[in-house]
Tab-separated table of C-alpha atoms in Angstrom:
chain	number	residue	atom	x	y	z
A	53	MET	CA	-6.096	-35.957	-13.550
A	54	ILE	CA	-3.292	-34.597	-15.723
A	55	SER	CA	-5.664	-33.803	-18.595
A	56	SER	CA	-8.145	-32.048	-16.291
A	57	ILE	CA	-5.393	-29.894	-14.727
A	58	ARG	CA	-4.032	-29.064	-18.170
A	59	ALA	CA	-7.540	-27.943	-19.196
A	60	TYR	CA	-7.828	-25.812	-16.037
A	61	ILE	CA	-4.474	-24.192	-16.787
A	62	VAL	CA	-5.634	-23.337	-20.318
A	63	LYS	CA	-9.046	-22.074	-19.125
A	64	TYR	CA	-7.528	-19.569	-16.698
A	65	GLN	CA	-4.412	-18.900	-18.791
A	66	LEU	CA	-2.099	-19.882	-15.951
A	67	LEU	CA	0.767	-21.112	-18.153
A	68	GLN	CA	1.859	-21.242	-21.770
A	69	PRO	CA	3.309	-24.540	-23.115
A	70	ASP	CA	6.916	-23.297	-23.121
A	71	ASP	CA	6.796	-21.477	-19.772
A	72	ARG	CA	9.352	-22.079	-17.057
A	73	VAL	CA	7.703	-22.426	-13.652
A	74	ILE	CA	9.001	-22.352	-10.062
A	75	VAL	CA	7.176	-25.097	-8.119
A	76	GLY	CA	7.022	-24.724	-4.356
A	77	VAL	CA	7.497	-28.212	-2.912
A	78	SER	CA	7.312	-28.822	0.834
A	79	GLY	CA	7.407	-32.594	0.555
A	80	GLY	CA	3.760	-33.008	1.542
A	81	ALA	CA	1.117	-34.759	-0.547
A	82	ASP	CA	-0.260	-31.680	-2.301
A	83	SER	CA	3.018	-30.186	-3.495
A	84	VAL	CA	4.478	-33.569	-4.472
A	85	ALA	CA	1.417	-34.294	-6.597
A	86	LEU	CA	1.607	-30.819	-8.166
A	87	LEU	CA	5.234	-31.328	-9.175
A	88	HIS	CA	4.497	-34.727	-10.742
A	89	VAL	CA	1.441	-33.445	-12.619
A	90	LEU	CA	3.168	-30.349	-14.021
A	91	THR	CA	6.234	-32.366	-15.035
A	92	ARG	CA	4.135	-35.027	-16.787
A	93	ALA	CA	2.100	-32.298	-18.466
A	94	GLY	CA	5.320	-31.115	-20.105
A	95	TYR	CA	6.089	-27.906	-18.235
A	96	ALA	CA	9.687	-26.902	-17.437
A	97	CYS	CA	9.767	-27.047	-13.626
A	98	LEU	CA	12.303	-25.795	-11.094
A	99	VAL	CA	11.895	-27.237	-7.614
A	100	ALA	CA	11.973	-24.737	-4.713
A	101	HIS	CA	12.003	-25.865	-1.059
A	102	CYS	CA	11.936	-23.747	2.104
A	103	ASN	CA	13.287	-25.099	5.378
A	104	PHE	CA	11.542	-23.054	8.061
A	105	HIS	CA	13.306	-24.906	10.901
A	106	LEU	CA	10.121	-25.194	12.935
A	107	ARG	CA	9.877	-28.981	13.305
A	108	GLY	CA	13.385	-30.138	14.215
A	109	ALA	CA	14.349	-33.410	12.543
A	110	GLU	CA	11.176	-33.384	10.427
A	111	SER	CA	12.333	-30.216	8.679
A	112	VAL	CA	15.646	-31.841	7.769
A	113	ARG	CA	13.835	-35.013	6.621
A	114	ASP	CA	11.537	-33.026	4.316
A	115	GLU	CA	14.442	-31.121	2.778
A	116	GLN	CA	16.296	-34.340	1.995
A	117	PHE	CA	13.148	-35.938	0.561
A	118	VAL	CA	12.471	-33.012	-1.813
A	119	ALA	CA	16.125	-32.930	-2.928
A	120	GLN	CA	15.950	-36.649	-3.784
A	121	LEU	CA	12.603	-36.188	-5.536
A	122	ALA	CA	14.023	-33.411	-7.735
A	123	ALA	CA	17.058	-35.548	-8.568
A	124	SER	CA	14.866	-38.521	-9.523
A	125	LEU	CA	12.927	-36.301	-11.923
A	126	HIS	CA	16.142	-34.672	-13.232
A	127	LEU	CA	14.910	-31.227	-12.207
A	128	PRO	CA	16.901	-28.248	-10.837
A	129	PHE	CA	16.617	-28.042	-7.046
A	130	TYR	CA	16.865	-24.878	-4.962
A	131	LYS	CA	16.458	-24.584	-1.220
A	132	THR	CA	16.765	-21.929	1.441
A	133	ASP	CA	16.787	-21.798	5.247
A	134	PHE	CA	14.786	-19.407	7.399
A	135	ASP	CA	14.877	-18.456	11.066
A	136	THR	CA	11.091	-18.247	10.963
A	137	ALA	CA	10.492	-17.944	14.690
A	138	GLY	CA	13.059	-15.142	14.999
A	139	TYR	CA	11.581	-13.276	12.025
A	140	ALA	CA	8.077	-13.561	13.493
A	141	ALA	CA	9.278	-12.183	16.837
A	142	ARG	CA	11.084	-9.244	15.223
A	143	LYS	CA	8.091	-8.345	13.062
A	144	GLY	CA	5.505	-8.973	15.787
A	145	ILE	CA	3.500	-11.363	13.593
A	146	SER	CA	2.390	-14.987	13.821
A	147	VAL	CA	4.713	-17.803	12.777
A	148	GLU	CA	2.213	-18.677	10.016
A	149	MET	CA	2.343	-15.163	8.608
A	150	ALA	CA	6.125	-15.055	8.917
A	151	ALA	CA	6.482	-18.303	6.957
A	152	ARG	CA	4.174	-16.954	4.262
A	153	GLU	CA	6.085	-13.679	3.879
A	154	LEU	CA	9.477	-15.403	3.788
A	155	ARG	CA	8.339	-18.087	1.359
A	156	TYR	CA	6.758	-15.850	-1.244
A	157	ARG	CA	9.553	-13.263	-1.116
A	158	TRP	CA	12.112	-15.983	-1.854
A	159	PHE	CA	9.962	-17.545	-4.572
A	160	GLU	CA	9.801	-14.164	-6.331
A	161	GLU	CA	13.583	-13.751	-6.066
A	162	LEU	CA	14.006	-17.187	-7.663
A	163	ARG	CA	11.558	-16.325	-10.418
A	164	ASN	CA	13.474	-13.177	-11.297
A	165	THR	CA	16.865	-14.901	-11.131
A	166	HIS	CA	15.839	-17.780	-13.407
A	167	LEU	CA	13.499	-15.763	-15.664
A	168	ALA	CA	10.570	-18.030	-14.845
A	169	GLN	CA	7.078	-17.067	-15.997
A	170	ALA	CA	5.190	-18.330	-12.939
A	171	ILE	CA	5.346	-19.620	-9.375
A	172	ALA	CA	3.096	-22.644	-8.804
A	173	VAL	CA	1.798	-23.609	-5.366
A	174	ALA	CA	-0.446	-26.512	-4.431
A	175	HIS	CA	-3.497	-24.829	-2.912
A	176	HIS	CA	-6.591	-26.931	-3.636
A	177	ARG	CA	-10.347	-26.600	-3.219
A	178	ASP	CA	-10.320	-27.486	0.492
A	179	ASP	CA	-7.701	-24.792	1.154
A	180	SER	CA	-10.003	-22.273	-0.517
A	181	VAL	CA	-12.952	-23.391	1.638
A	182	GLU	CA	-10.824	-23.024	4.777
A	183	THR	CA	-9.753	-19.538	3.657
A	184	VAL	CA	-13.365	-18.440	3.218
A	185	LEU	CA	-14.278	-19.677	6.699
A	186	LEU	CA	-11.132	-18.198	8.242
A	187	ASN	CA	-11.893	-14.772	6.747
A	188	LEU	CA	-15.514	-15.010	7.833
A	189	ILE	CA	-14.454	-15.739	11.420
A	190	ARG	CA	-11.962	-12.852	11.428
A	191	GLY	CA	-14.469	-10.457	9.902
A	192	THR	CA	-14.014	-9.509	6.284
A	193	GLY	CA	-15.567	-7.761	3.319
A	194	ILE	CA	-16.753	-9.390	0.148
A	195	ARG	CA	-13.190	-9.743	-1.121
A	196	GLY	CA	-12.250	-12.136	1.651
A	197	LEU	CA	-15.237	-14.394	0.955
A	198	CYS	CA	-14.244	-15.066	-2.657
A	199	GLY	CA	-11.808	-17.798	-1.697
A	200	ILE	CA	-8.407	-18.375	-3.271
A	201	ARG	CA	-8.028	-17.178	-6.854
A	202	PRO	CA	-6.420	-19.285	-9.621
A	203	LYS	CA	-3.904	-16.535	-10.379
A	204	ASN	CA	-2.460	-13.578	-8.479
A	205	GLY	CA	0.255	-11.861	-10.472
A	206	TYR	CA	2.922	-14.481	-11.153
A	207	LEU	CA	1.515	-16.839	-8.512
A	208	ILE	CA	-0.639	-19.653	-9.937
A	209	ARG	CA	-2.705	-22.409	-8.296
A	210	PRO	CA	-3.424	-25.187	-10.809
A	211	PHE	CA	-4.905	-27.551	-8.170
A	212	LEU	CA	-7.877	-25.384	-7.104
A	213	PRO	CA	-10.468	-27.624	-8.850
A	214	LEU	CA	-9.242	-30.643	-6.842
A	215	SER	CA	-10.118	-31.721	-3.327
A	216	ARG	CA	-7.593	-33.083	-0.856
A	217	ARG	CA	-9.210	-36.514	-1.345
A	218	ASP	CA	-8.716	-36.290	-5.122
A	219	ILE	CA	-5.015	-35.626	-4.621
A	220	LEU	CA	-4.474	-38.447	-2.116
A	221	GLN	CA	-6.325	-40.939	-4.317
A	222	TRP	CA	-4.236	-40.008	-7.345
A	223	LEU	CA	-0.977	-40.351	-5.376
A	224	SER	CA	-2.112	-43.765	-4.166
A	225	ARG	CA	-2.939	-44.960	-7.692
A	226	GLN	CA	0.410	-43.702	-8.953
A	227	GLN	CA	2.221	-45.231	-5.950
A	228	LEU	CA	4.003	-41.964	-5.231
A	229	ALA	CA	5.564	-41.269	-1.835
A	230	TYR	CA	5.232	-38.063	0.156
A	231	GLN	CA	5.928	-36.780	3.672
A	232	THR	CA	3.443	-36.013	6.450
A	233	ASP	CA	3.782	-32.769	8.379
A	234	SER	CA	2.966	-33.563	12.015
A	235	SER	CA	1.975	-29.930	12.650
A	236	ASN	CA	-1.006	-30.431	10.315
A	237	LEU	CA	-2.415	-32.916	12.801
A	238	SER	CA	-2.540	-30.322	15.589
A	239	ASP	CA	-5.405	-27.874	16.048
A	240	GLU	CA	-3.068	-25.301	17.629
A	241	TYR	CA	-3.159	-23.154	14.479
A	242	THR	CA	-6.437	-21.516	13.454
A	243	ARG	CA	-6.498	-23.050	9.966
A	244	ASN	CA	-5.887	-26.511	11.370
A	245	PHE	CA	-8.705	-25.971	13.881
A	246	ILE	CA	-11.066	-25.193	10.998
A	247	ARG	CA	-9.872	-28.226	9.044
A	248	LEU	CA	-9.865	-30.731	11.905
A	249	ARG	CA	-12.790	-29.594	14.037
A	250	LEU	CA	-15.039	-26.980	12.458
A	251	LEU	CA	-15.513	-28.462	8.987
A	252	PRO	CA	-16.363	-31.970	10.287
A	253	LEU	CA	-19.095	-30.406	12.480
A	254	MET	CA	-20.441	-28.465	9.506
A	255	GLU	CA	-20.491	-31.667	7.442
A	256	GLU	CA	-22.807	-33.203	10.031
A	257	LEU	CA	-25.342	-30.536	9.064
A	258	ASN	CA	-24.558	-30.674	5.347
A	259	PRO	CA	-22.300	-33.441	3.976
A	260	SER	CA	-21.733	-31.311	0.852
A	261	VAL	CA	-20.754	-28.163	2.763
A	262	ARG	CA	-17.385	-27.894	0.976
A	263	ASP	CA	-19.123	-27.834	-2.405
A	264	ALA	CA	-21.651	-25.319	-1.066
A	265	VAL	CA	-18.940	-22.966	0.208
A	266	THR	CA	-17.052	-23.290	-3.082
A	267	ARG	CA	-20.166	-22.385	-5.102
A	268	THR	CA	-20.866	-19.408	-2.849
A	269	ALA	CA	-17.275	-18.176	-3.145
A	270	ARG	CA	-17.423	-18.482	-6.938
A	271	HIS	CA	-20.687	-16.512	-6.991
A	272	LEU	CA	-19.263	-13.821	-4.703
A	273	SER	CA	-16.167	-13.569	-6.891
A	274	GLY	CA	-18.378	-12.476	-9.777
A	275	ILE	CA	-20.214	-10.013	-7.554
A	276	GLU	CA	-16.884	-8.660	-6.307
A	277	SER	CA	-15.937	-7.744	-9.883
A	278	LEU	CA	-19.139	-5.710	-10.237
A	279	TYR	CA	-18.529	-4.188	-6.812
A	280	GLY	CA	-15.018	-3.152	-7.846
A	281	ASP	CA	-16.333	-1.401	-10.961
A	282	TRP	CA	-18.894	0.486	-8.872
A	283	ILE	CA	-16.253	1.591	-6.355
A	284	GLU	CA	-14.094	2.972	-9.181
A	285	LYS	CA	-17.010	4.999	-10.559
A	286	GLU	CA	-17.698	6.395	-7.083
A	287	ARG	CA	-14.001	7.182	-6.658
A	288	GLU	CA	-14.053	9.286	-9.827
A	289	ARG	CA	-17.154	11.123	-8.605
A	290	ILE	CA	-16.060	11.694	-5.002
A	291	MET	CA	-12.300	12.268	-5.332
A	292	PRO	CA	-11.230	15.246	-7.489
A	293	ASP	CA	-7.621	14.074	-7.058
A	294	ALA	CA	-5.650	11.411	-5.211
A	295	GLU	CA	-5.499	13.409	-1.963
A	296	HIS	CA	-9.056	14.705	-1.436
A	297	ILE	CA	-12.381	13.004	-0.647
A	298	HIS	CA	-15.361	15.335	-1.049
A	299	ILE	CA	-17.379	14.869	2.164
A	300	TYR	CA	-20.726	16.114	0.812
A	301	LYS	CA	-20.544	13.855	-2.258
A	302	LEU	CA	-19.465	10.917	-0.102
A	303	MET	CA	-22.398	11.363	2.272
A	304	HIS	CA	-24.834	11.469	-0.660
A	305	SER	CA	-23.645	8.155	-2.119
A	306	PRO	CA	-25.755	4.981	-1.716
A	307	ALA	CA	-23.394	3.402	0.850
A	308	PRO	CA	-21.009	6.084	2.186
A	309	GLN	CA	-19.429	4.010	4.936
A	310	VAL	CA	-18.615	1.168	2.547
A	311	ILE	CA	-17.189	3.538	-0.050
A	312	LEU	CA	-15.081	5.393	2.510
A	313	TYR	CA	-13.424	2.168	3.624
A	314	GLU	CA	-12.638	1.138	0.045
A	315	LEU	CA	-11.158	4.562	-0.737
A	316	ILE	CA	-8.810	4.627	2.258
A	317	ARG	CA	-8.015	0.895	2.511
A	318	PRO	CA	-5.151	1.105	-0.042
A	319	HIS	CA	-3.440	3.623	2.245
A	320	GLY	CA	-3.254	1.103	5.112
A	321	PHE	CA	-6.370	2.101	7.069
A	322	THR	CA	-8.249	-0.665	8.856
A	323	ARG	CA	-11.998	-1.122	8.907
A	324	ALA	CA	-12.109	-0.003	12.560
A	325	LEU	CA	-10.283	3.235	11.730
A	326	SER	CA	-12.606	3.767	8.783
A	327	GLU	CA	-15.613	3.473	11.083
A	328	SER	CA	-14.149	6.006	13.537
A	329	LEU	CA	-13.394	8.388	10.682
A	330	PHE	CA	-16.927	8.026	9.323
A	331	GLU	CA	-18.399	8.880	12.725
A	332	SER	CA	-16.354	12.106	12.789
A	333	LEU	CA	-17.659	13.436	9.473
A	334	GLN	CA	-20.388	15.524	11.115
A	335	GLY	CA	-17.977	16.994	13.665
A	336	GLU	CA	-15.608	19.946	13.657
A	337	PRO	CA	-12.690	20.046	11.192
A	338	GLY	CA	-9.115	19.398	12.225
A	339	LYS	CA	-9.277	15.837	13.526
A	340	VAL	CA	-6.461	13.599	12.290
A	341	PHE	CA	-6.461	9.818	11.805
A	342	TYR	CA	-3.214	7.877	11.375
A	343	ALA	CA	-2.736	4.610	9.501
A	344	PRO	CA	-1.282	1.787	11.638
A	345	ASN	CA	1.977	1.871	9.656
A	346	ALA	CA	2.320	5.602	10.540
A	347	SER	CA	3.213	6.521	6.948
A	348	CYS	CA	-0.102	8.153	6.099
A	349	ARG	CA	-2.871	10.135	7.786
A	350	ILE	CA	-6.277	11.542	6.968
A	351	ILE	CA	-7.213	15.043	8.056
A	352	LYS	CA	-10.840	16.083	8.324
A	353	ASP	CA	-11.028	19.526	6.764
A	354	ARG	CA	-14.180	21.595	6.210
A	355	ASP	CA	-15.291	20.157	2.876
A	356	PHE	CA	-12.754	17.408	2.306
A	357	LEU	CA	-10.979	14.499	3.886
A	358	ILE	CA	-7.323	15.075	3.024
A	359	ILE	CA	-5.062	12.048	2.563
A	360	ALA	CA	-1.486	13.082	3.299
A	361	PRO	CA	1.863	11.598	4.301
A	362	CYS	CA	2.885	12.039	7.905
A	363	PRO	CA	4.982	15.215	8.262
A	364	ALA	CA	8.726	15.237	8.746
A	365	LYS	CA	9.548	16.033	12.366
A	366	GLU	CA	12.770	17.990	11.774
A	367	GLU	CA	12.819	21.650	10.758
A	368	ARG	CA	14.233	22.245	7.278
A	369	VAL	CA	16.388	25.347	6.728
A	370	TYR	CA	18.186	26.475	3.527
A	371	THR	CA	20.323	29.556	2.825
A	372	ILE	CA	19.803	31.569	-0.374
A	373	GLY	CA	22.187	34.055	-1.977
A	374	ALA	CA	21.468	37.144	-4.108
A	375	ASP	CA	21.724	35.227	-7.394
A	376	ASP	CA	20.996	31.681	-6.324
A	377	SER	CA	18.683	28.733	-6.902
A	378	LEU	CA	17.289	25.751	-5.052
A	379	THR	CA	15.807	22.631	-6.660
A	380	GLN	CA	15.005	20.450	-3.640
A	381	PRO	CA	12.781	20.123	-1.627
A	382	VAL	CA	11.163	23.064	-3.445
A	383	ARG	CA	12.194	25.137	-6.442
A	384	LEU	CA	13.319	28.693	-5.693
A	385	SER	CA	15.469	31.148	-7.636
A	386	THR	CA	16.635	34.739	-7.021
A	387	GLN	CA	17.699	37.470	-9.448
A	388	LYS	CA	18.859	41.031	-8.872
A	389	LYS	CA	17.335	43.610	-11.252
A	390	ALA	CA	17.790	47.344	-11.651
A	391	ILE	CA	14.680	49.485	-11.344
A	392	ASP	CA	14.145	51.335	-14.635
A	393	ASP	CA	11.254	52.517	-16.792
A	394	CYS	CA	10.665	48.958	-18.086
A	395	PHE	CA	10.473	47.353	-14.645
A	396	GLU	CA	7.092	45.876	-13.681
A	397	ILE	CA	6.111	44.097	-10.474
A	398	GLU	CA	4.809	40.601	-11.133
A	399	LYS	CA	1.201	39.934	-10.131
A	400	ASN	CA	1.839	36.183	-9.822
A	401	PRO	CA	1.718	35.095	-6.099
A	402	SER	CA	4.603	32.687	-6.779
A	403	VAL	CA	6.856	35.651	-7.589
A	404	ALA	CA	7.877	38.273	-5.038
A	405	SER	CA	9.776	41.555	-5.639
A	406	PHE	CA	11.774	42.994	-2.737
A	407	ASP	CA	13.784	46.170	-2.215
A	408	PHE	CA	17.283	44.732	-2.588
A	409	ASP	CA	19.015	47.247	-0.315
A	410	LYS	CA	16.730	46.426	2.633
A	411	LEU	CA	17.746	42.751	2.599
A	412	THR	CA	20.418	41.012	4.673
A	413	PHE	CA	22.167	38.128	2.880
A	414	PRO	CA	22.145	35.251	2.813
A	415	LEU	CA	18.387	34.875	3.009
A	416	THR	CA	16.890	31.873	4.791
A	417	LEU	CA	14.156	29.590	3.491
A	418	ARG	CA	12.594	27.425	6.187
A	419	THR	CA	9.398	25.783	7.341
A	420	TRP	CA	7.246	28.062	9.482
A	421	ARG	CA	7.285	28.001	13.286
A	422	GLU	CA	4.751	28.740	15.980
A	423	GLY	CA	5.166	32.401	16.970
A	424	ASP	CA	6.203	33.551	13.475
A	425	TRP	CA	4.781	36.942	12.489
A	426	PHE	CA	5.048	39.454	9.670
A	427	ILE	CA	3.460	42.702	8.466
A	428	PRO	CA	1.248	41.710	5.520
A	429	PHE	CA	1.725	43.703	2.319
A	430	GLY	CA	-0.523	46.775	2.327
A	431	MET	CA	-0.908	46.779	6.120
A	432	ARG	CA	0.918	48.406	9.041
A	433	GLY	CA	0.249	46.107	11.969
A	434	ARG	CA	2.020	42.813	12.600
A	435	LYS	CA	0.117	39.550	12.272
A	436	LYS	CA	0.889	36.068	13.562
A	437	LEU	CA	1.128	33.446	10.850
A	438	SER	CA	-1.228	31.185	12.815
A	439	ASP	CA	-3.903	33.930	12.682
A	440	TYR	CA	-3.212	34.547	9.010
A	441	PHE	CA	-3.680	30.832	8.294
A	442	THR	CA	-7.000	30.854	10.158
A	443	ASP	CA	-8.234	33.910	8.262
A	444	ARG	CA	-7.238	32.332	4.959
A	445	LYS	CA	-8.773	28.971	5.959
A	446	PHE	CA	-5.546	27.031	5.463
A	447	SER	CA	-5.936	23.289	5.974
A	448	LEU	CA	-3.572	21.489	8.348
A	449	VAL	CA	-1.691	20.019	5.391
A	450	ARG	CA	-1.278	23.413	3.751
A	451	LYS	CA	0.019	24.889	7.004
A	452	GLU	CA	2.586	22.112	7.324
A	453	ARG	CA	3.700	22.626	3.739
A	454	THR	CA	4.110	26.390	4.143
A	455	TRP	CA	7.607	27.806	3.615
A	456	VAL	CA	8.767	31.248	4.705
A	457	LEU	CA	11.607	33.393	3.406
A	458	CYS	CA	13.551	35.368	6.006
A	459	SER	CA	16.032	38.237	5.954
A	460	GLY	CA	17.955	38.107	9.196
A	461	LYS	CA	15.281	37.672	11.885
A	462	ASP	CA	12.504	39.175	9.779
A	463	LEU	CA	9.989	37.016	7.960
A	464	ILE	CA	9.705	38.743	4.573
A	465	TRP	CA	7.511	36.342	2.561
A	466	ILE	CA	5.057	33.519	3.067
A	467	ALA	CA	6.372	31.781	-0.031
A	468	GLY	CA	3.832	31.738	-2.819
A	469	GLU	CA	1.315	33.620	-0.684
A	470	ARG	CA	2.074	37.135	0.670
A	471	MET	CA	5.137	39.264	1.338
A	472	ASP	CA	6.023	41.616	4.188
A	473	ASN	CA	5.106	45.276	3.704
A	474	ARG	CA	8.457	46.509	5.110
A	475	TYR	CA	10.385	45.056	2.149
A	476	ARG	CA	8.155	46.267	-0.679
A	477	ILE	CA	9.388	48.148	-3.747
A	478	GLU	CA	9.126	51.934	-3.207
A	479	SER	CA	9.751	55.024	-5.359
A	480	SER	CA	13.257	55.301	-3.915
A	481	THR	CA	14.152	51.638	-4.659
A	482	LYS	CA	17.147	51.330	-7.021
A	483	PHE	CA	17.456	47.544	-7.217
A	484	ALA	CA	14.932	44.711	-6.795
A	485	LEU	CA	15.423	41.091	-5.821
A	486	ILE	CA	13.016	38.901	-7.803
A	487	VAL	CA	12.264	35.572	-6.113
A	488	ASN	CA	10.447	32.745	-7.920
A	489	PHE	CA	8.989	29.915	-5.826
A	490	CYS	CA	7.351	26.586	-6.704
A	491	ASP	CA	6.470	23.652	-4.460
A	492	ASP	CA	5.898	20.681	-6.787
A	493	ASN	CA	4.422	18.715	-3.901
A	494	PHE	CA	1.697	21.301	-3.449
A	495	SER	CA	1.101	22.700	-6.911
């Protein structure tokens, strides 16, 4: 078995001969066999054990067993303790998911501390089959039906070509001891239910069902690579930048609903939310969809779906002097200039020129409010900003990112857009205040 695992490691480039590897060892058959195989194959192993404190005395027994095993092999031993049940309750997740998060986070910390090149875990072929079935039951895309991969970043799985039976037979031949986790004998957990009840029923229909599922997963893994390439090409065609999805181009793709999900999935949107968003594409603009983690949202505009962070709730206000500058959260600078024969008013919308003597200092830069109004340059009547935004077809995101410059109670400039007519340069103006504005988040 050692030679076949070494060949698998070389085939998938899981380890180099001189690599240092963190080996996750629970004390069960799979991880004990993995540690022995990697050690005998000549790799420099560090033994890592997690005590999740979920099985009382059994947890203590397993920790002691793994410590003794590491000592007998003259290998460094590291262990940690977790309040797994408490963590699961605080995070609102299952105990299984909590154990997974805690385990892999600690493994990565160990890898960084000891400059290891990989983290090895003992997932085998049967684990991959169970994963495929579990994802199928939960409802998944093609990615979830590809099974467990040999390598995921620094995480490697050298035992994937082996079945659970292969591992147990090898341990028996080598007369190597291991511990039995009593929780694996219960069908309380979904994975155990699949292992103990579902798979045996499937084997009554097809004794080789595990091989069949493995072949299908391998085939789908290849298809998933092609699928990924296609999605990237569609992304380039449909998204002019990272924040906009062109609705018309999306709807004229071969599978718009599938593509939409793949484009918004990295932002934390679920398949159910993607379906609701897709159904809204023929409706009126303005509808907003929030990711479950509340860090991101998608706004349906007229021609685009706009991916944007959720807005800050507090109003932001900054004071600006007559010869001042601001670098965060936007860039703004002011400069007083005398009006002479060489003076010219900038045509750039990011630059505004005001009659200095009409201003009250300090000026105020703030986010706009409902009820704000101004007298647009070149006009006499006042206009609400909300109406101005509608006339100019501002998207919701652009409205939220709009800053206004104020002199006393008067709004004198929609920054980067249009100034107030009352503060314009006139023939009698002696001094001008030149204001430069740039919002790097919206440039």
